[in-house]
Amino acid sequence: MPLQIDISRYENLALEPQDDGVWIVTLNRPEKRNALNLDTIEELVDFFSVAPRAGVQAVVLAGAGDHFCAGLDLIEHHDADRSPADFMHVCLRWHEAFNKMEYGGVPVIAALQGAVVGGGLELASSAHIRIMDRTTYFALPEGQRGLFTGGGATIRVTDLVGKSRMIDMMLTGRVYQGQEACDLGMAQYFVEGSSFDKALELARKAAQNLPLTNFAICSAVSHMQNMSALDAAYAESVVAGVVNTQPDARARLAAFADKSAARVRPNS
Ligand code: 1HE
């Protein structure tokens, strides 16, 4: 019996389940440019903890308004006047949320518009696919604010663009946008139209895969990056042993064998 997600409990995220198992999850504080306060982080933890067991096939992660996310809620942080231990625990909750996203097994497709900055870029980099459009720009303003990244940028943004670029972004506040940002790996898609429309299209496509296959793609690949090549090869074999023999795959293999399944062709 899948778990239920009680949409009415969420105040900082807007949750919209679609008929095909895709859920649209929108950061819903546009008046604060979707800055990440503690409550938003807790709602992300809640949602992504349950989503893999609630029949969620894919997630479109979006931001309400003109900007995806302005990063850490600087006003909340200022007013709370936190101790080092307090802020360490804040960061641990961010990691809890973002690790649930990256390792949870449900495809997360981020629709990026406007500012994707600081913790907003850390959030985006936890998604499996990022779509940007003409309005999207990326930055790590932590350096200018007297701060340091605390939501995984040292791991995930470095993974996307490399150590030297990440350090430059933090030291100088450098902003990346347009084709250059996409070419560097900030996003996998750069669209002329709306990033949201493309994200929904891709989420619907991913949702047609078997859930166990998607689970492996959106969990095992990340775990294996943390292993030695020797251990990753072993883990890959075990995962493939389970996934590639799943009963639901038999119909798809049979369709290939009887030539009714679509073939892989170059883009026209
Ligand atoms: C905020 C935040 C925020 C806006 N925390 N309240 N992140 C940053 O350094 C980015 C800070 N934000 C900005 O640079 C700009 O706000 C934006 C480029 C995102 C948008 O600009 P704009 O002109 O559309 O909006 P605005 O007038 O600057 O802000 C509108 C409101 O949103 C305003 O609130 P209001 O009550 O005065 O109307 C802003 O205070 C509020 N707002 N951004 C709180 N970030 C785990 S460590 C992670 C470390 C970091 O993420 S550091 C990077 C923080």
XYZ file of C-alpha atoms and ligand atoms in Angstrom:
322
model
C 0.000 0.000 0.000
C 1.703 3.296 -1.053
C 2.056 6.031 1.564
C -0.220 9.056 1.248
C 1.070 12.600 0.952
C -1.126 15.128 2.732
C -0.872 18.150 0.449
C -2.681 20.395 2.917
C 0.190 20.137 5.419
C 2.552 22.025 3.127
C 2.684 25.813 3.383
C 5.975 26.759 1.776
C 5.755 24.261 -1.076
C 2.808 23.963 -3.437
C 2.265 20.307 -4.385
C 0.298 19.411 -7.504
C 0.004 15.720 -8.356
C -0.759 14.999 -12.010
C -2.641 12.010 -13.398
C 0.494 10.328 -14.767
C 2.378 10.172 -11.448
C 4.312 13.388 -12.069
C 4.222 15.806 -9.142
C 4.827 19.513 -9.579
C 6.570 20.813 -6.466
C 6.827 24.597 -6.388
C 8.816 26.695 -3.934
C 6.020 29.032 -3.022
C 7.404 32.165 -1.415
C 7.734 34.396 -4.477
C 7.524 37.547 -2.331
C 10.806 36.371 -0.739
C 12.183 35.127 -4.054
C 11.752 31.605 -2.684
C 14.573 32.076 -0.199
C 15.089 28.894 1.795
C 13.879 29.345 5.353
C 13.964 26.465 7.815
C 10.304 25.592 7.248
C 10.820 25.186 3.494
C 13.769 22.884 4.128
C 11.675 20.774 6.537
C 8.931 20.487 3.927
C 11.485 19.366 1.346
C 12.738 16.743 3.818
C 9.167 15.568 4.430
C 8.180 15.388 0.788
C 11.300 13.707 -0.515
C 11.333 11.235 2.395
C 7.894 9.971 1.448
C 7.825 10.459 -2.341
C 9.696 7.222 -3.232
C 7.096 5.195 -1.270
C 4.054 7.209 -2.338
C 3.985 6.326 -6.017
C 5.564 9.594 -7.152
C 7.009 8.768 -10.582
C 8.838 12.023 -11.243
C 9.006 15.534 -9.800
C 9.141 18.888 -11.520
C 10.807 21.230 -9.030
C 9.932 24.841 -9.797
C 9.922 28.255 -8.175
C 6.918 30.579 -8.065
C 7.425 34.012 -9.632
C 10.351 35.304 -11.654
C 13.127 33.586 -9.702
C 13.799 29.943 -8.933
C 15.468 30.502 -5.563
C 17.463 33.243 -3.794
C 19.300 30.780 -1.533
C 19.539 30.904 2.249
C 16.894 33.107 3.885
C 19.312 35.839 4.895
C 16.745 37.714 6.969
C 15.847 34.637 9.014
C 19.555 33.895 9.426
C 20.252 37.479 10.495
C 17.368 37.612 12.961
C 18.118 34.193 14.485
C 21.709 35.250 15.271
C 22.686 31.577 15.314
C 25.560 29.944 17.141
C 28.036 27.829 15.127
C 26.342 24.678 16.434
C 22.888 26.033 15.490
C 23.965 26.731 11.941
C 25.718 23.401 11.635
C 22.376 21.778 12.439
C 20.636 24.001 9.875
C 23.119 22.815 7.259
C 22.585 19.197 8.272
C 18.855 19.626 7.571
C 19.676 21.084 4.152
C 21.830 18.038 3.473
C 19.041 15.770 4.652
C 16.664 17.385 2.153
C 19.084 17.523 -0.760
C 20.407 13.998 -0.176
C 16.834 12.705 -0.117
C 16.406 14.344 -3.512
C 19.608 13.117 -5.084
C 19.621 9.604 -3.619
C 15.866 9.055 -3.164
C 15.266 7.227 -6.427
C 12.580 9.559 -7.834
C 13.630 11.618 -10.874
C 13.729 15.330 -10.015
C 13.682 17.752 -12.938
C 14.382 21.368 -11.988
C 12.730 24.144 -13.992
C 15.063 27.110 -13.551
C 14.183 30.731 -14.175
C 15.709 33.983 -12.995
C 18.052 33.768 -10.024
C 19.474 30.358 -9.115
C 21.885 31.625 -6.523
C 23.678 30.503 -3.394
C 21.599 27.811 -1.724
C 19.277 27.985 -4.743
C 22.097 26.612 -6.868
C 22.807 23.991 -4.204
C 19.159 22.952 -4.402
C 19.186 22.912 -8.205
C 22.374 20.879 -8.301
C 20.650 18.158 -6.247
C 18.142 17.624 -9.056
C 18.834 14.966 -11.683
C 18.044 17.198 -14.647
C 18.207 20.997 -14.826
C 16.488 23.084 -17.499
C 17.397 26.744 -17.963
C 15.928 29.469 -20.163
C 16.939 32.974 -21.294
C 16.144 34.451 -17.862
C 18.141 31.961 -15.809
C 21.379 32.970 -14.136
C 23.643 31.224 -11.662
C 25.859 32.659 -8.934
C 27.335 31.941 -5.524
C 27.103 35.297 -3.692
C 28.248 33.760 -0.412
C 31.649 35.430 -0.650
C 30.082 38.905 -0.848
C 27.739 38.191 2.063
C 30.489 37.066 4.435
C 29.250 33.498 4.232
C 30.279 30.099 2.944
C 28.255 27.466 1.146
C 26.538 25.021 3.515
C 24.115 23.085 1.354
C 26.463 20.923 -0.655
C 27.907 23.313 -3.264
C 31.431 22.205 -2.449
C 30.343 18.744 -3.565
C 27.672 19.203 -6.229
C 28.515 22.529 -7.862
C 32.143 21.441 -8.011
C 30.913 18.261 -9.658
C 29.035 20.264 -12.271
C 31.540 22.964 -13.184
C 34.840 21.983 -11.571
C 36.766 23.241 -8.553
C 38.398 26.277 -10.173
C 35.140 27.733 -11.508
C 33.338 27.148 -8.240
C 36.108 28.940 -6.316
C 36.058 31.826 -8.821
C 32.260 32.123 -8.458
C 32.605 32.354 -4.683
C 35.570 34.722 -4.645
C 34.343 37.163 -7.294
C 30.570 36.708 -7.398
C 30.837 35.781 -11.070
C 27.466 35.237 -12.726
C 26.947 32.638 -15.431
C 23.978 32.657 -17.800
C 22.919 31.680 -21.315
C 24.658 29.147 -23.501
C 27.924 29.472 -21.578
C 26.248 28.325 -18.350
C 24.670 25.382 -20.120
C 27.917 24.428 -21.852
C 29.692 24.456 -18.486
C 27.205 21.948 -17.084
C 24.999 24.130 -14.869
C 22.043 22.753 -16.823
C 21.581 19.962 -19.345
C 18.971 21.889 -21.385
C 18.812 25.544 -22.476
C 15.415 26.333 -23.984
C 14.073 29.335 -25.871
C 10.618 28.962 -24.335
C 9.680 28.173 -20.761
C 11.922 25.982 -18.656
C 8.812 24.753 -16.857
C 7.171 23.387 -20.026
C 10.330 21.515 -20.961
C 10.728 20.175 -17.420
C 7.175 18.853 -17.433
C 7.716 17.234 -20.835
C 10.860 15.481 -19.604
C 9.283 14.462 -16.306
C 6.388 12.870 -18.212
C 8.855 11.014 -20.390
C 10.846 9.749 -17.389
C 7.624 8.733 -15.621
C 6.988 6.205 -18.381
C 10.035 4.190 -17.324
C 9.558 1.408 -14.842
C 9.762 2.767 -11.266
C 12.483 0.311 -10.259
C 14.576 1.365 -13.241
C 14.164 5.024 -12.320
C 14.978 4.197 -8.720
C 18.292 2.719 -9.807
C 19.102 5.615 -12.133
C 18.267 8.256 -9.522
C 19.928 6.530 -6.602
C 22.566 4.026 -7.634
C 24.464 6.301 -10.011
C 25.039 8.873 -7.255
C 25.962 6.240 -4.687
C 28.414 4.656 -7.100
C 30.183 7.975 -7.609
C 31.100 7.779 -3.918
C 32.688 4.333 -4.251
C 35.965 3.052 -5.565
C 35.730 1.807 -9.155
C 36.101 -1.735 -7.855
C 33.208 -1.403 -5.415
C 31.086 0.535 -7.924
C 31.477 -2.256 -10.481
C 30.345 -4.755 -7.876
C 27.390 -2.599 -6.784
C 26.423 -1.998 -10.421
C 26.300 -5.739 -11.011
C 24.052 -6.255 -8.013
C 21.705 -3.420 -8.998
C 21.564 -4.658 -12.596
C 20.880 -8.153 -11.324
C 17.747 -6.887 -9.599
C 16.596 -4.277 -12.134
C 17.300 -6.166 -15.349
C 15.361 -9.234 -14.248
C 12.300 -7.401 -12.881
C 9.108 -9.084 -14.109
C 7.726 -5.789 -15.459
C 10.658 -5.548 -17.878
C 9.656 -8.755 -19.663
C 6.847 -7.098 -21.627
C 9.236 -4.399 -22.828
C 11.820 -6.973 -23.894
C 9.121 -8.997 -25.640
C 7.995 -5.869 -27.515
C 11.541 -5.384 -28.739
C 11.750 -8.997 -29.811
C 8.467 -8.884 -31.751
C 9.510 -5.556 -33.324
C 6.602 -3.572 -31.864
C 8.864 -1.433 -29.653
C 10.235 1.876 -30.916
C 13.806 1.739 -32.218
C 16.497 4.224 -31.264
C 16.906 6.673 -34.176
C 18.901 9.875 -34.634
C 17.036 13.167 -34.108
C 15.462 14.365 -37.339
C 15.266 37.559 0.531
C 16.320 36.870 -0.095
C 17.098 36.001 0.689
C 15.366 38.144 -1.557
N 16.769 35.866 1.984
N 14.987 37.385 1.826
N 21.430 34.709 -1.398
C 21.725 35.906 -1.924
O 22.681 36.545 -1.576
C 20.726 36.440 -2.926
C 19.943 37.590 -2.300
N 18.851 38.062 -3.151
C 19.066 38.806 -4.252
O 20.166 39.035 -4.704
C 17.845 39.344 -4.923
O 16.786 39.410 -3.958
C 17.343 38.506 -6.120
C 18.339 38.651 -7.272
C 17.158 37.039 -5.790
C 15.957 39.061 -6.581
O 16.073 40.453 -6.782
P 14.741 41.328 -6.789
O 15.151 42.744 -7.113
O 13.696 40.700 -7.647
O 14.128 41.259 -5.294
P 14.566 42.048 -3.960
O 13.922 43.422 -3.974
O 16.012 42.007 -3.716
O 13.864 41.142 -2.835
C 12.445 41.026 -2.774
C 12.133 40.514 -1.385
O 12.678 39.216 -1.234
C 12.737 41.358 -0.289
O 11.882 41.249 0.833
P 10.933 42.472 1.297
O 10.247 41.933 2.512
O 11.845 43.629 1.547
O 9.997 42.727 0.144
C 14.025 40.641 0.013
O 14.505 40.885 1.321
C 13.566 39.196 -0.115
N 14.700 38.325 -0.405
N 16.360 37.266 -1.391
C 15.741 36.538 2.528
N 18.114 35.298 0.172
C 23.313 26.806 3.569
S 24.298 28.116 3.240
C 23.707 28.852 1.810
C 24.298 30.227 1.709
C 23.571 31.073 0.736
O 22.615 30.712 0.097
S 24.193 32.659 0.572
C 23.329 33.349 -0.761
C 22.114 34.101 -0.287
